[in-house]
Coordinates of C-alpha atoms in Angstrom, one line a residue:
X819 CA 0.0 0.0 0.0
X820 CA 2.9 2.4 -0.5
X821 CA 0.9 4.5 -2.9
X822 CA -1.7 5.4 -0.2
X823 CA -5.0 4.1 1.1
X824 CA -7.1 5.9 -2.1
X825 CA -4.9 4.3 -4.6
X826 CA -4.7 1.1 -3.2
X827 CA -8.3 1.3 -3.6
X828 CA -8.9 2.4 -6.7
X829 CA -6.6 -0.3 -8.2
X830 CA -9.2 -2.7 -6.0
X831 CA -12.0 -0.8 -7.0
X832 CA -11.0 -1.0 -10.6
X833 CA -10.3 -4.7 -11.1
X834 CA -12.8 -6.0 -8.7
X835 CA -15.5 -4.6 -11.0
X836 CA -14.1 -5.2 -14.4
X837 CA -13.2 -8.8 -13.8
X838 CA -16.8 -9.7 -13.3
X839 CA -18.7 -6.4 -15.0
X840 CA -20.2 -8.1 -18.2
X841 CA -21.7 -11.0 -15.7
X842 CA -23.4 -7.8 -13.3
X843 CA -25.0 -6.8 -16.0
X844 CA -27.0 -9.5 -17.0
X845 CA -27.9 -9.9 -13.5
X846 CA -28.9 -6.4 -13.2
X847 CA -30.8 -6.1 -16.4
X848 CA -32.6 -9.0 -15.9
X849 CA -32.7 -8.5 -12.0
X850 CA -34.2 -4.7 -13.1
X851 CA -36.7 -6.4 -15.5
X852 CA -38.0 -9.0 -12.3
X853 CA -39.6 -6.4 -10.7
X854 CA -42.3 -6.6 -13.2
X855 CA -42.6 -10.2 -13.4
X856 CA -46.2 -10.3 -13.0
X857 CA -46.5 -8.0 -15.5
X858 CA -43.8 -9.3 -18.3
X859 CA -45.7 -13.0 -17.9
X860 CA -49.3 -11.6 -18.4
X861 CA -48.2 -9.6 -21.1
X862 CA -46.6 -12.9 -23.0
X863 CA -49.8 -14.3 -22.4
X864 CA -52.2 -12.4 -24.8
X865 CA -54.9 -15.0 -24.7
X866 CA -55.7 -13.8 -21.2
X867 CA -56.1 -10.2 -22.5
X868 CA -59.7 -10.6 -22.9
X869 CA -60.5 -12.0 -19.9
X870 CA -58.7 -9.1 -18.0
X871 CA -60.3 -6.0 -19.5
X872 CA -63.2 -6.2 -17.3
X873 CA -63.3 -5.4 -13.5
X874 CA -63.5 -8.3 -10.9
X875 CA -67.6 -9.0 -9.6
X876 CA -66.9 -12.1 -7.9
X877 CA -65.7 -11.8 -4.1
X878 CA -63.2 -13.5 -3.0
X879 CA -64.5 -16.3 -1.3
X880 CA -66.6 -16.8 -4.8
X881 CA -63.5 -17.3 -6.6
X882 CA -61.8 -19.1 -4.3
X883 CA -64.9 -21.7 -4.3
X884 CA -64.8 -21.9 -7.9
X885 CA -61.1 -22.5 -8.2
X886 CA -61.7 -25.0 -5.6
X887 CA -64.4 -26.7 -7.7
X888 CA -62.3 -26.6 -10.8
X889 CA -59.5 -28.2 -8.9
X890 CA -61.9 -30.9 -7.9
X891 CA -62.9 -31.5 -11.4
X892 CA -59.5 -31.3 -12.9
X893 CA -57.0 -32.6 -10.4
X894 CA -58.8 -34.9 -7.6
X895 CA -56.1 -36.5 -6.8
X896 CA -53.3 -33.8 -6.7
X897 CA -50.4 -33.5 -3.2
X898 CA -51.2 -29.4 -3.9
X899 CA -53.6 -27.1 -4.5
X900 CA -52.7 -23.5 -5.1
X901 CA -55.3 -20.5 -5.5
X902 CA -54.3 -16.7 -6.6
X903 CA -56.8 -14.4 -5.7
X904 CA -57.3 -11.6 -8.0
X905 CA -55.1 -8.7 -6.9
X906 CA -54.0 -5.4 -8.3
X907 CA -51.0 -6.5 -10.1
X908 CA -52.8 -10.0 -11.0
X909 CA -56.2 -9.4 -12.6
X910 CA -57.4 -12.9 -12.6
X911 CA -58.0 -16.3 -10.9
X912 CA -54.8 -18.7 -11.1
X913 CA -55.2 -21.9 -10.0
X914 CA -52.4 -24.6 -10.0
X915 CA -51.9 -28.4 -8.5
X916 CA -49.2 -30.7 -8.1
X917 CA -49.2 -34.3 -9.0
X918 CA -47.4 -37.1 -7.3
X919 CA -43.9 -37.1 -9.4
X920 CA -43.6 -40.2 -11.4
X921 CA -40.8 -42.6 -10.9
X922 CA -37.3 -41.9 -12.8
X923 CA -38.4 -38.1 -13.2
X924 CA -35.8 -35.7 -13.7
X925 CA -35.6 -31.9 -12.2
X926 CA -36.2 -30.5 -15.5
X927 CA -39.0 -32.9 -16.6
X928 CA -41.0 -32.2 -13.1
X929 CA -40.5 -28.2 -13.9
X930 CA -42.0 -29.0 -17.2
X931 CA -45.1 -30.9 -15.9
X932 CA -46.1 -28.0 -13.5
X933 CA -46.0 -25.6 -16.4
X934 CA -49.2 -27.9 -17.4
X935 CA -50.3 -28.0 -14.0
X936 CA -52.6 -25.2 -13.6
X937 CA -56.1 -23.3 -15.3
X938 CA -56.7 -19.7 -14.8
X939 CA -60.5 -18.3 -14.6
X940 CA -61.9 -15.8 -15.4
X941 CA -63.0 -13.2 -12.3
X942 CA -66.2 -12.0 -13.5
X943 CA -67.7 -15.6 -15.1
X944 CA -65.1 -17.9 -12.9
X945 CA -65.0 -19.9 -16.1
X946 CA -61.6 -20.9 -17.9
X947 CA -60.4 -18.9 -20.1
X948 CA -58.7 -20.1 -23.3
X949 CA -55.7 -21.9 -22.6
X950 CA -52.6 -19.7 -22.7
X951 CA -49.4 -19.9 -24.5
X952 CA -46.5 -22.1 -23.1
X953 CA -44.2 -19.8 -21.9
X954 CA -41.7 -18.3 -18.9
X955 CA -42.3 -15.3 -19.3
X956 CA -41.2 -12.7 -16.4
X957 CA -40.2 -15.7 -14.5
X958 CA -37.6 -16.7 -16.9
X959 CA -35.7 -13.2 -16.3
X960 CA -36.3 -13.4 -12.7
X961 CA -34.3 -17.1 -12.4
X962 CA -32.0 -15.5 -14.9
X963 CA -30.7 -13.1 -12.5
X964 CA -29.6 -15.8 -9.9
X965 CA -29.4 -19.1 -11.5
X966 CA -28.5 -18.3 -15.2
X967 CA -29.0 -20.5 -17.6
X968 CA -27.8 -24.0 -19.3
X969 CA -26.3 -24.9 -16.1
X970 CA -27.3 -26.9 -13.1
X971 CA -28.9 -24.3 -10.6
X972 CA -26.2 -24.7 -8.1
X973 CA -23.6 -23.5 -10.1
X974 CA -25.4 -20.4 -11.6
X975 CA -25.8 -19.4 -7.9
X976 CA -22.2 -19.8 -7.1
X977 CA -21.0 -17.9 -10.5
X978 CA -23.7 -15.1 -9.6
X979 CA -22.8 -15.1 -6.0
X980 CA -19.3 -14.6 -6.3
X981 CA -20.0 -11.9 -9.1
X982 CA -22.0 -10.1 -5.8
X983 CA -19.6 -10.3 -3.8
X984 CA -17.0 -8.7 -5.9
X985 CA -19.4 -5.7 -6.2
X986 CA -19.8 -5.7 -3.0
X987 CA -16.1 -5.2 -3.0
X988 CA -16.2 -2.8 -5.7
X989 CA -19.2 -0.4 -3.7
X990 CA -16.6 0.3 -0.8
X991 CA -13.7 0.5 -2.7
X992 CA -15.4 2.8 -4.8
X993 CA -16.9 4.9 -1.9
X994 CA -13.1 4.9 -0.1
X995 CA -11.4 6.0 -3.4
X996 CA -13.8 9.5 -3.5
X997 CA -12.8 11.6 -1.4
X998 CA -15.6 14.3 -2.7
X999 CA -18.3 11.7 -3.5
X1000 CA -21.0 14.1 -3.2
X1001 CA -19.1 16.9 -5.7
X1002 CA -18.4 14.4 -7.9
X1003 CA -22.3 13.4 -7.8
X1004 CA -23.3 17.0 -9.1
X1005 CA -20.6 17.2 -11.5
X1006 CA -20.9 16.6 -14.9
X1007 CA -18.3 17.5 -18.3
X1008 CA -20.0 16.6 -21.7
X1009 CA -17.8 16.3 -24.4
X1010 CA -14.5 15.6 -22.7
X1011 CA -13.5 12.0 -23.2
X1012 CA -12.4 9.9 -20.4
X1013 CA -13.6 12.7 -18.0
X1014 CA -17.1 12.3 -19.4
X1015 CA -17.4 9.2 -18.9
X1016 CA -15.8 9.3 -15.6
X1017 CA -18.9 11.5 -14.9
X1018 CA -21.3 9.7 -16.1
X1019 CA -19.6 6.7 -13.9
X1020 CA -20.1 8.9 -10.5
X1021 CA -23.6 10.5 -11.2
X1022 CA -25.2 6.9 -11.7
X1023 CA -23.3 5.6 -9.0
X1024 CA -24.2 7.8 -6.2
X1025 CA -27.7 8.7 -7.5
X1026 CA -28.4 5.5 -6.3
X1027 CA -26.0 4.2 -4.0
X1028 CA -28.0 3.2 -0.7
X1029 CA -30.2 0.9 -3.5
X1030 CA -26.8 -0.8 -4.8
X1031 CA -25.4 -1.5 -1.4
X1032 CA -28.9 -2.9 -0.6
X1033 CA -29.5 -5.0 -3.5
X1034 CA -26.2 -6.3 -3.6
X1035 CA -25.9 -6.9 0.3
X1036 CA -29.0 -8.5 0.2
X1037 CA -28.7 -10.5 -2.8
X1038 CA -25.8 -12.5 -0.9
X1039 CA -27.7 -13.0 1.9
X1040 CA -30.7 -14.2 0.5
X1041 CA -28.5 -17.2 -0.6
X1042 CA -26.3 -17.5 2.3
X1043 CA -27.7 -21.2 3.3
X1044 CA -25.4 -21.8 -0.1
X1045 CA -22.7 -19.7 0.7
X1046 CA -21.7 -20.6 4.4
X1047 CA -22.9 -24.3 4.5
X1048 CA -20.6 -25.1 7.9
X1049 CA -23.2 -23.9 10.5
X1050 CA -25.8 -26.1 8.9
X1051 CA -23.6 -29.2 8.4
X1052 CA -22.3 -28.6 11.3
X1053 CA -25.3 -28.8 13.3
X1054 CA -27.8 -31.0 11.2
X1055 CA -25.4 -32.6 8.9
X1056 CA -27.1 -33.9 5.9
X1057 CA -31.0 -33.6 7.3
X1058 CA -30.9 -30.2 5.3
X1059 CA -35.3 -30.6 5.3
X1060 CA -35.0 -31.0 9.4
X1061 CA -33.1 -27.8 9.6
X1062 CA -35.7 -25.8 7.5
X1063 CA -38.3 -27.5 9.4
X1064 CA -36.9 -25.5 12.2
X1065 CA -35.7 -22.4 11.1
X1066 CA -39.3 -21.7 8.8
X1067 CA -41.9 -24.2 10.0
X1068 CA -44.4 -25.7 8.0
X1069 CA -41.4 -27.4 5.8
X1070 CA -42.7 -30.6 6.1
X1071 CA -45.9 -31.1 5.0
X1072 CA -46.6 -34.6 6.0
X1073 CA -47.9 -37.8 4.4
X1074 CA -51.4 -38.3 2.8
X1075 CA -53.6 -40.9 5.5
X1076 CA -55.2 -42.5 2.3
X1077 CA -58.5 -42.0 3.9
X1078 CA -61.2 -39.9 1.7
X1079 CA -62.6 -37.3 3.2
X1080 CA -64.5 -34.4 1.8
X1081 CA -62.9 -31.0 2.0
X1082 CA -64.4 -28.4 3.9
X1083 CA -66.0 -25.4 2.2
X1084 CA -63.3 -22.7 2.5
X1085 CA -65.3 -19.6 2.2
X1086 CA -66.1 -19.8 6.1
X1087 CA -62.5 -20.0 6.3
X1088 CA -61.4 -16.8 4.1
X1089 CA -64.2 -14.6 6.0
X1090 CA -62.7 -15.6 9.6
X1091 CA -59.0 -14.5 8.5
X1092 CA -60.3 -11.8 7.2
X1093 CA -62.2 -10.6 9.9
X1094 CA -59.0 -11.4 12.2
X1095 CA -56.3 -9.4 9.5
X1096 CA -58.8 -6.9 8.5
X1097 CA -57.4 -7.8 4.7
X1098 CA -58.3 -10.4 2.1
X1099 CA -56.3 -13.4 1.9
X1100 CA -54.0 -13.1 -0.9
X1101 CA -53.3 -17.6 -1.5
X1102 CA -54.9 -20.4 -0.8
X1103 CA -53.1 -23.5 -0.3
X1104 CA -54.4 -26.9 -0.2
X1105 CA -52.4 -29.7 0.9
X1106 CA -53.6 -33.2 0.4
X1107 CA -57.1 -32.0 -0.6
X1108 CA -60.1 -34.7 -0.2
X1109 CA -57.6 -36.7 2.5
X1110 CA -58.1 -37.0 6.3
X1111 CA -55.1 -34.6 6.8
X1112 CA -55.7 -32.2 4.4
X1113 CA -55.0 -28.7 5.7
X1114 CA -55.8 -25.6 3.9
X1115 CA -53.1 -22.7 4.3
X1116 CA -55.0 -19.3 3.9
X1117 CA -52.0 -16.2 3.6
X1118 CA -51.6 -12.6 4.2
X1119 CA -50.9 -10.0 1.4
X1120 CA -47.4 -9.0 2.3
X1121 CA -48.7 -5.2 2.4
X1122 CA -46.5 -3.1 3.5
X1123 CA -44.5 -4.9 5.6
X1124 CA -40.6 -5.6 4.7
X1125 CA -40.8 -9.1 5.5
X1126 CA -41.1 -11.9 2.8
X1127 CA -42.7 -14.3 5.1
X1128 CA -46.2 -13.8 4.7
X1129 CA -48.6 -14.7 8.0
X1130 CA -50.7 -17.5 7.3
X1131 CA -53.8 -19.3 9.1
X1132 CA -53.9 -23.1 8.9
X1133 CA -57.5 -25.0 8.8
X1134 CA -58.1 -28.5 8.9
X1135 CA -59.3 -29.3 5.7
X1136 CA -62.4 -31.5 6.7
X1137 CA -63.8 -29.9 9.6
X1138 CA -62.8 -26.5 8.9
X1139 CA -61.3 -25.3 12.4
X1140 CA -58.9 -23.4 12.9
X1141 CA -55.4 -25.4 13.7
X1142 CA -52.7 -22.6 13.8
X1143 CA -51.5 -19.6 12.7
X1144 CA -47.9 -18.0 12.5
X1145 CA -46.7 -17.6 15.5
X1146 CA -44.6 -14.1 16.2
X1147 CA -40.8 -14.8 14.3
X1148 CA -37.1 -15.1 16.4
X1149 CA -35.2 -12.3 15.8
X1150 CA -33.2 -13.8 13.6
X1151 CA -35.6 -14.8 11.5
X1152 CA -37.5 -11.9 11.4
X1153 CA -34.3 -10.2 10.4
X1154 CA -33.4 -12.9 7.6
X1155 CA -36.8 -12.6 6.6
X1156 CA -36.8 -8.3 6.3
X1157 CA -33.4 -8.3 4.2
X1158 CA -35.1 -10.9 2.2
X1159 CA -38.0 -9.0 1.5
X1160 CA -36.0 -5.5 0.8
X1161 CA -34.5 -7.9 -2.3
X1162 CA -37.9 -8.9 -3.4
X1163 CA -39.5 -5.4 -2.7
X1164 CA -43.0 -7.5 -2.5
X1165 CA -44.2 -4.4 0.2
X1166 CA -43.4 -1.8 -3.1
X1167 CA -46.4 0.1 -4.2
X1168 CA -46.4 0.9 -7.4
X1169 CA -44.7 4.4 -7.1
X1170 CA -42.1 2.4 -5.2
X1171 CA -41.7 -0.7 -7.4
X1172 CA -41.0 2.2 -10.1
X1173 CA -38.3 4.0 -8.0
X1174 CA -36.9 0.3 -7.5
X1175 CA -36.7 0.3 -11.7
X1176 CA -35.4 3.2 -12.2
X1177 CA -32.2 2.5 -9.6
X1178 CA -32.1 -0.6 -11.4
X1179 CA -31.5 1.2 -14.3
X1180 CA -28.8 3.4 -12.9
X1181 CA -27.2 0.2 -11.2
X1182 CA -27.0 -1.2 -15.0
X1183 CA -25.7 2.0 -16.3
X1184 CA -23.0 2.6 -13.6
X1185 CA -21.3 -1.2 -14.5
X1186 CA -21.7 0.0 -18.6
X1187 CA -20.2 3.5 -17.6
X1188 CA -17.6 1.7 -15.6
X1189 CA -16.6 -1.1 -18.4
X1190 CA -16.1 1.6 -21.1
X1191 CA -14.0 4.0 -18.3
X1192 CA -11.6 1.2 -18.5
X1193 CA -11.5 0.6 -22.1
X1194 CA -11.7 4.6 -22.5
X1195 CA -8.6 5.1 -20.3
X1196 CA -6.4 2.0 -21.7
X1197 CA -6.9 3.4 -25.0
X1198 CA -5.5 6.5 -24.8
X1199 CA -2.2 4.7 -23.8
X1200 CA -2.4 3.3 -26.9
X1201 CA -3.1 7.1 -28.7
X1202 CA 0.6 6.8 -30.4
X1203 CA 0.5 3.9 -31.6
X1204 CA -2.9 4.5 -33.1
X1205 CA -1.7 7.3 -34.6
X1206 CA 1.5 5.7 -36.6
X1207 CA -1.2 3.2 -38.1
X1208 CA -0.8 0.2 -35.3
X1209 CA -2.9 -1.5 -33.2
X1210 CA -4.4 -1.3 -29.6
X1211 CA -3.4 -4.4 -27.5
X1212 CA -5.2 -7.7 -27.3
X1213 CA -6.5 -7.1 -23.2
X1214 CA -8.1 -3.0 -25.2
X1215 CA -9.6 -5.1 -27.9
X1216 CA -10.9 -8.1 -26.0
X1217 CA -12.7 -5.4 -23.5
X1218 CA -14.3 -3.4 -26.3
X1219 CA -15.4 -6.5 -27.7
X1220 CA -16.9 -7.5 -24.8
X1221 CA -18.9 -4.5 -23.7
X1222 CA -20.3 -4.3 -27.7
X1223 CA -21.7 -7.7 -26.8
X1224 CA -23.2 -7.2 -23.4
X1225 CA -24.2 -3.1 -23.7
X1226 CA -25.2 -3.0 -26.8
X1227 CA -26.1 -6.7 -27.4
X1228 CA -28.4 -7.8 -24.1
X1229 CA -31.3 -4.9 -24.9
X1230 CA -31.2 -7.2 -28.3
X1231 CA -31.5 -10.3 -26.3
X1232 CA -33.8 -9.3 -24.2
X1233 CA -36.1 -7.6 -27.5
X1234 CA -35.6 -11.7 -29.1
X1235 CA -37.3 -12.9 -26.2
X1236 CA -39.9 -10.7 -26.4
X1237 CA -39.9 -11.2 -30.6
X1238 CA -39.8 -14.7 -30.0
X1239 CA -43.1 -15.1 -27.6
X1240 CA -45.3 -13.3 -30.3
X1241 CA -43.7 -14.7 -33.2
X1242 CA -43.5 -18.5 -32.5
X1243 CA -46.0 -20.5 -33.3
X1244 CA -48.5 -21.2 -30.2
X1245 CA -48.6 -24.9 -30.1
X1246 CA -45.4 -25.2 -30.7
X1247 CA -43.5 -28.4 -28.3
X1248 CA -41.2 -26.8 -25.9
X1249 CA -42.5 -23.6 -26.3
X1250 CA -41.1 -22.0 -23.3
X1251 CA -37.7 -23.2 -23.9
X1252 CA -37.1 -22.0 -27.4
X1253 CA -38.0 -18.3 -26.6
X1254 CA -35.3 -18.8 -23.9
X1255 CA -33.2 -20.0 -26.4
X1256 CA -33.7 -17.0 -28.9
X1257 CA -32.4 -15.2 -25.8
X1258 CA -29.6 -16.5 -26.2
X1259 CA -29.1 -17.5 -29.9
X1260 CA -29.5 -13.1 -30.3
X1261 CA -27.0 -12.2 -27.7
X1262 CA -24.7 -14.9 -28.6
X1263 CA -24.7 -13.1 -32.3
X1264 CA -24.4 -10.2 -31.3
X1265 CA -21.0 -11.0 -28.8
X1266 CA -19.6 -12.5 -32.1
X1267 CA -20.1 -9.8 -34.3
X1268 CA -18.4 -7.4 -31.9
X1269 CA -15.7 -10.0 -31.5
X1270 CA -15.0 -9.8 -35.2
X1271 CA -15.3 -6.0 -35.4
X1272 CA -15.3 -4.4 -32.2
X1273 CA -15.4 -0.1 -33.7
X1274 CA -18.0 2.4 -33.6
X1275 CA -19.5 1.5 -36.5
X1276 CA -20.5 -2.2 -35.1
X1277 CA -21.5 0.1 -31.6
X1278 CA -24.1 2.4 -33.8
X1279 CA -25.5 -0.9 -36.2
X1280 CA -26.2 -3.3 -32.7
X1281 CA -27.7 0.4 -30.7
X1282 CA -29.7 1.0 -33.7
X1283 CA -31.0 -3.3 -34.1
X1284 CA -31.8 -3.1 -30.2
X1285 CA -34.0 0.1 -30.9
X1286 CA -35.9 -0.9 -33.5
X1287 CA -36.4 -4.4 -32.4
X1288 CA -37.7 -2.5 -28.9
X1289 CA -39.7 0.0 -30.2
X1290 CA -41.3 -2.3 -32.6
X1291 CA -42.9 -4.3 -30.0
X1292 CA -45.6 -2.2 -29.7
X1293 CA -46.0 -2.4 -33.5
X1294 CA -45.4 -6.0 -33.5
X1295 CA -48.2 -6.3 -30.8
X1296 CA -50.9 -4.7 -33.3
X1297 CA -50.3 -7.3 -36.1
X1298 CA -50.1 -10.5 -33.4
X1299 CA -52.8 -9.7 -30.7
X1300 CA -56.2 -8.0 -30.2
X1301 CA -54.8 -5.8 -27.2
X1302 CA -52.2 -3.3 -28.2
X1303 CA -52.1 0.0 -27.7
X1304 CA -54.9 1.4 -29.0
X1305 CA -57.0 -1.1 -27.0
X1306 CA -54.9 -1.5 -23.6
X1307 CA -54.7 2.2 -23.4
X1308 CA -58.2 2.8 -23.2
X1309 CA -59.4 -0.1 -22.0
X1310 CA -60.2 -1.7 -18.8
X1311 CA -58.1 -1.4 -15.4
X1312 CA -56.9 -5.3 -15.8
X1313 CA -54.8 -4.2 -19.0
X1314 CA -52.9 -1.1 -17.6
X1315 CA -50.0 -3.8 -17.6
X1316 CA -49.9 -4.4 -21.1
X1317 CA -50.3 -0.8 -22.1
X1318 CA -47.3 0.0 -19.7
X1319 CA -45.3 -3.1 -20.9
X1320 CA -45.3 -1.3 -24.3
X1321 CA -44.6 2.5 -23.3
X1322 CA -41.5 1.3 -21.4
X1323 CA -39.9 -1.0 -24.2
X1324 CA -40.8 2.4 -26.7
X1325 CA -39.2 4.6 -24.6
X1326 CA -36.2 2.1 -24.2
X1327 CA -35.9 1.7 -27.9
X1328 CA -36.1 5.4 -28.4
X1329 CA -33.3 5.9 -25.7
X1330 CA -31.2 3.6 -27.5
X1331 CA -32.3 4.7 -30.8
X1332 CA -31.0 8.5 -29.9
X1333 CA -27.8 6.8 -28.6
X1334 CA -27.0 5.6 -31.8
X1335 CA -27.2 9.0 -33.5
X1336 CA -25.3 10.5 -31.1
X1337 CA -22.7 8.1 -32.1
X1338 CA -22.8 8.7 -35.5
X1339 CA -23.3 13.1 -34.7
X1340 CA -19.8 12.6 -32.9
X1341 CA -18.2 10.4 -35.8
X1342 CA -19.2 13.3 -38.5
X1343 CA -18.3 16.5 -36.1
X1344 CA -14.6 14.2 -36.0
X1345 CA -14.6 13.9 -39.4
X1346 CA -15.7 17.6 -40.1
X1347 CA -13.0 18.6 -37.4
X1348 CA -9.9 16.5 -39.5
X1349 CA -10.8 18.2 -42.5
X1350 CA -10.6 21.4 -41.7
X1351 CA -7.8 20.9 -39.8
X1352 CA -6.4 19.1 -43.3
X1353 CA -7.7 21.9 -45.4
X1354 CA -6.0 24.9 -42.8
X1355 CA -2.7 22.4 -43.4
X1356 CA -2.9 23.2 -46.7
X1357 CA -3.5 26.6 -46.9
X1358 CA -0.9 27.5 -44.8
X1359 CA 1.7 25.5 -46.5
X1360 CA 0.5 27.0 -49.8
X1361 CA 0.7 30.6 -47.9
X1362 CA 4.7 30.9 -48.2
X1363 CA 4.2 30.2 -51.9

């Protein structure tokens, strides 16, 4: 540390966030995009459009009995019932069940069959409505942001953990190293380079530094059962379900008796915890419905409370008493549970949730601003060089590469998968999984392309295919559904979602769409600056004569 604390640092600071920068994007982006998951799947399920427009009539111990007698009809012998109650952010009835795995099954084959698994009603008939594409949707970008993709689980945890904690890293580093954080927050030189960017790199970064410290803090400890195993091993050693059992509660959810019994009416249930919460419960959850143990699980909208642990009132399923309810958390539950829910921001209201977007938004630009500082800075080392007709180094054109691929070429991605869900055909087999793959298959091109040719000209051509393939949603939406603009807009509460799904991607595309002229506005002022400085060469060699 013989160059002082601040350098030391900055070094830190500097490699601890370029080493893993490309990876912190995608989980920011996609991380930013999960806060609207609700949203992004019902809007890659137009078939429910319809259904939505109109305002709820039926209450909800209505729709809770006619989920229930769908269920019945549908899935007798299911280990798991789930209801949805109609909410703000989910318009309509969602009922799911889980069926006994069969033998040999794999992971991915049982995440497969629950996709089937469920029927959604409609809140003002409480009959089905038409059977929705196969797809993801918003939860494939939520999973994305912790468990990536193509990989077991596990190891997408581990690979996105690690990438926290080197932000965390890179946050207090980065705090250390400014000595005038909050001047440097309000400062701001267009057109200068290296000190532009370096600007640019500050503002976004403070703007919204208690969020990044936050999410990222939080984002490690939501998986920390991974991260520091030994207290668990150490304690319960491979009973990992006992552990979780006593920690949560409720884990284990028992054994089926194989006796049939009939299962209570649950709207007797719904109006006592509703009269003891003073609030509608949010789920119903069944377990081993039409058994002598059955229990029905009736839960708590989180409200405004930070916790992700929502209360819940247990019934037995055949008589219908009341058998518990949550009892008050430890301490260190309830504080596990409140850093949880800070991550999830489940309490947000939707002034909130927005905030939440936005610093998502700024937490993706700071990582872009700080992947092109380095690349910015490094190059000018090479400015000589340049200049005598050689090359910048391999490490210069192996980062500019890179951040073509994931800044300009993830808003591409992420427009595929949106292309994709409209575009394939509905009863297509593995549905889900191909737009997933055109994820992929478009960000994949695009990272090749920039590794080919990583200039400004491949910058402006992948800015200007991620705006138009944005901002043509909307226009893509008029041709492929019956609920696009100039319906969602002005039609019923249920489809604010969709109309707000396709203001944000137009604004996006038009943000990126004005970043690629800038680009090209710079190139030509260049260009115009090189002649005239050839054309006063000229003259004033010619003025002796």
């Amino acid at each position: 540390m013989k160059d002082g604390l601040r350098q030391s640092m900055a070094w830190v600071h500097t490699w601890a966030g370029l080493l893993v920068c490309w990876l912190l994007l995608l989980v920011f982006m996609a991380g930013t995009a999960a806060y609207y998951r609700h949203e992004i799947t019902f809007w890659m399920k137009p078939e429910l459009h319809a259904a939505a427009a109109a305002p709820a009539t039926l209450s909800p111990a209505q729709s809770a009995q006619l989920a229930v007698r769908t269920l019945q009809e549908r899935a007798p012998g299911a280990t798991r019932w789930t209801i949805d109650l109609p909410d703000e952010r989910n318009p309509l009835i969602q009922a799911a069940w889980q069926n006994p795995p069969k033998k040999d099954m794999s992971r991915a084959e049982r995440r497969n069959a629950l996709r089937d698994q469920n029927v959604t009603l409609d809140p003002t008939t409480g009959l089905p409505t038409a059977k929705p594409r196969d797809t993801r949707g918003g939860d494939f970008l939520y999973r994305l942001h912790f468990d990536l993709h193509y990989m077991p689980a596990i190891w997408g945890r581990w690979i996105v953990g690690i990438g926290a904690m080197f932000m965390l890293v890179a946050i207090i580093s980065g705090v250390i190293t400014h000595k005038r954080i909050f001047k440097d927050f309000f400062t701001f030189r267009p057109k200068k380079g290296q000190r532009s960017w370096l600007d640019a790199h500050n503002a976004t970064a403070v703007l919204a530094l208690p969020f990044h410290l936050m999410i990222t803090y939080t984002g490690i400890v939501t998986l920390m059962f991974i991260y520091m195993p030994a207290p668990t091993k150490a304690l319960y050693g491979d009973e990992q379900n006992t552990m979780f059992s006593d920690v949560f509660g409720n884990f284990e959810r028992g054994k089926p008796a194989d006796i049939a019994a009939p299962l209570a009416d649950i709207g007797p249930m719904l109006q006592q915890a509703e009269r003891a919460w003073g609030v509608t419960p949010s789920r119903v959850a069944i377990s081993h419905p039409n058994d002598a143990v059955a229990r029905v699980e009736l839960y708590r909208p989180s409200g405004q409370q930070l916790s992700n642990l929502e209360p819940a009132m247990t019934f037995d399923g055949v008589s219908g008493a009341l058998v518990s309810a949550t009892p008050p958390l430890s301490t260190a539950l309830a504080t596990r549970a409140a850093i949880y829910g800070m991550h999830l921001a489940h309490f947000a209201d939707p002034l909130l949730r927005a905030l939440f977007f936005v610093c998502g938004l700024a937490g993706s630009a700071m990582v872009a601003t700080g992947a092109l500082l380095w690349g910015v800075r490094e190059r000018q080392s090479y400015a000589k060089i340049v200049a005598n007709g050689g090359r910048v180094g391999f490490g210069v054109r192996l980062v500019d590469a890179l951040n073509i691929g994931a800044i300009a070429g993830l808003p591409i991605a992420f427009a595929a998968f949106f292309w994709a869900n409209r575009l394939l055909p509905v009863d297509m087999a593995q549905r889900a999984s191909a737009e997933a793959n055109w994820f992929f298959i478009a960000w994949g091109a695009a990272a090749l392309l920039a590794q080919i040719r990583p200039t400004r000209a491949m910058w402006r051509f992948q800015l200007t295919v991620g705006a138009v393939l944005l901002a043509g949603i909307p226009v893509l939406n008029v041709f492929t559904t019956n609920s696009h603009l100039g319906v969602s807009l002005f039609g019923g509460p249920g489809l604010r979602p969709v109309a707000a799904f396709d203001i944000v991607v137009l604004v996006l595309g038009a943000l990126l769409g004005w970043a690629a002229w800038w680009l090209g506005h710079k190139a030509k002022q260049k260009a115009a600056k090189k002649q005239t400085a050839a054309d006063a060469g000229s003259t004033s060699t010619m003025e002796p004569v």
